[in-house]
């Protein structure tokens, strides 16, 4: 981590190594003006079959890593074209308060992805005990900085800081996480266009559409209603005209509702909470959970798992994302996509 | 209508006659800081039984008029206390473009309600062919006017005007309709507090809570997803921890989903679309539809009806709002409530 000695270390990290796909010149995939329904790449991705599918007994495993690679490949090309036309590169700023190891890991994944693709990055580090004013000043400075096109305030923040207040101070024009209430309101209201859609939700719909899953009119259940995953995912499904039900901690018989759904999205944070009998035969499942469970056989003593009991689910559903390797890598790609969109708006660059 | 000759007529209407409840001094009912879940009056209202209820064959008819009267009575007292303490009265401005008869009727109902309760009103009238700039200038002027605490732009606007853009120009601090995307986003996101909740949605929850209907964990279906009724109502039900499903034009077998719901809210705009067999025995139904149907026996040749086939529904459900006389009058009361809240914030007046 750079600039750790001062109370706030702000370091621009140089543009990373060029992606290996430097000769690619596909048409633009991410329009700066969002249509009523999010329209991702039109290319349908081949499912990585688990072998027995489509005999009906084992689901196709959705290969998020491969899809993420494809998206990044296209974004890298777009960044090169923007640079060639304007001489400028997109810039992403990450604000980190404290030294939580999981936050640092998360940030490093994002920064590495930016490096690989040609997005400049900046880290603003503040100590665990910083004041709200100090943090707000940093965010305000980034709002004003013309070389910054996207700002992420890494969550969770220490408890003495008002997370809601700070997320509102991030300029809606640089809110690449899509968590500002103005962007969230514009996402919820059909006929309006948010500047950014939260990355995990955008990734979820990207997967469904790439796989050719029909969403219009389909019964869809979102399990969990967090502001950063479940809630915006339900908005996006709604924009695609799914019939959406939200299941949460107060829902009685969640398995009864879930078992009627053609599309199931989980955002719970409890390993294996969604069992095989919760799922309708042939359903498509996107598992957004990222849970650490102890595993003495793993190098670090734990492994990452989702919300869905994978072993049971694959015997029931038609397709499912694994954890890890499912929606996670696509979520990171959507952060890159949002940052590119923001930069294009700032540059006045359109690839049409 | 005043000031009709100039292209924009802005006329402050004087404070109306005093309400007859002048000696009332109940505790404040509408906190300026909205809790996570909207908490209306604690008083449970007696259902106006249709006679056979609770024998199980005919529903209780929810008496919206009586509940609305009770709410206005309390608001009138609060306005008097605010005036006594600050010397000021709340002010509501209505912007009307064109001469649609239904819009004028709607506005007159709102203005009369304001008059009765002690809210000053102002009408800004613009001709049907006004430009967007002219309309935006009027709204901006009202945003700046310290005597205006609430602004309503009467919908629908003529087609050449960008409704979404204009609704965004209304200051979120005076957005008593609650349609600004910032207020909508803050309503959708738990842990945040919108300055205003859309009036029909607020009225719907007010009715449910006054009637003692348990919402937490209940299966709730909102039929229709308009930005001004269905969508915010689903947010508000969600805030009260209902399990919410949204049914709309693309939903297959809407009656199948609806028939599982303990609470059904309709916002469709099609008379009698919700039939008796759509409803679960014992459900509570709030009919938000306001549809004009031809009726040669009526004085005007038509009558107002809701979305629910009332005659069939009352044989199935436990309670239902009639149309007219159900949620409509309560919606108007919520507009008064929102205007009062806004004025209290502007006055720095708290009745605690």
XYZ file of C-alpha atoms in Angstrom, chain A residues 56-59 61 272-282 285 307-318 320:
30
model
C -31.625 -33.139 -16.901
C -29.802 -34.364 -13.837
C -26.935 -31.942 -13.410
C -26.929 -28.227 -14.046
C -22.078 -24.391 -14.359
C -25.782 -23.232 2.090
C -28.984 -21.532 3.260
C -30.640 -22.267 -0.081
C -31.114 -26.009 -0.270
C -32.019 -28.177 -3.224
C -35.691 -28.429 -2.259
C -35.940 -24.613 -2.310
C -35.428 -24.656 -6.063
C -37.742 -25.313 -8.975
C -36.503 -27.951 -11.410
C -34.935 -26.166 -14.364
C -29.568 -19.654 -10.042
C -25.419 -19.022 -0.273
C -26.609 -22.025 -2.244
C -25.962 -25.649 -1.361
C -24.231 -26.260 -4.642
C -24.134 -30.049 -4.486
C -27.903 -30.242 -4.025
C -28.740 -27.431 -6.417
C -26.930 -28.849 -9.447
C -29.206 -31.875 -9.322
C -32.286 -29.648 -9.639
C -31.630 -26.470 -11.601
C -30.687 -25.938 -15.242
C -25.992 -22.114 -11.644
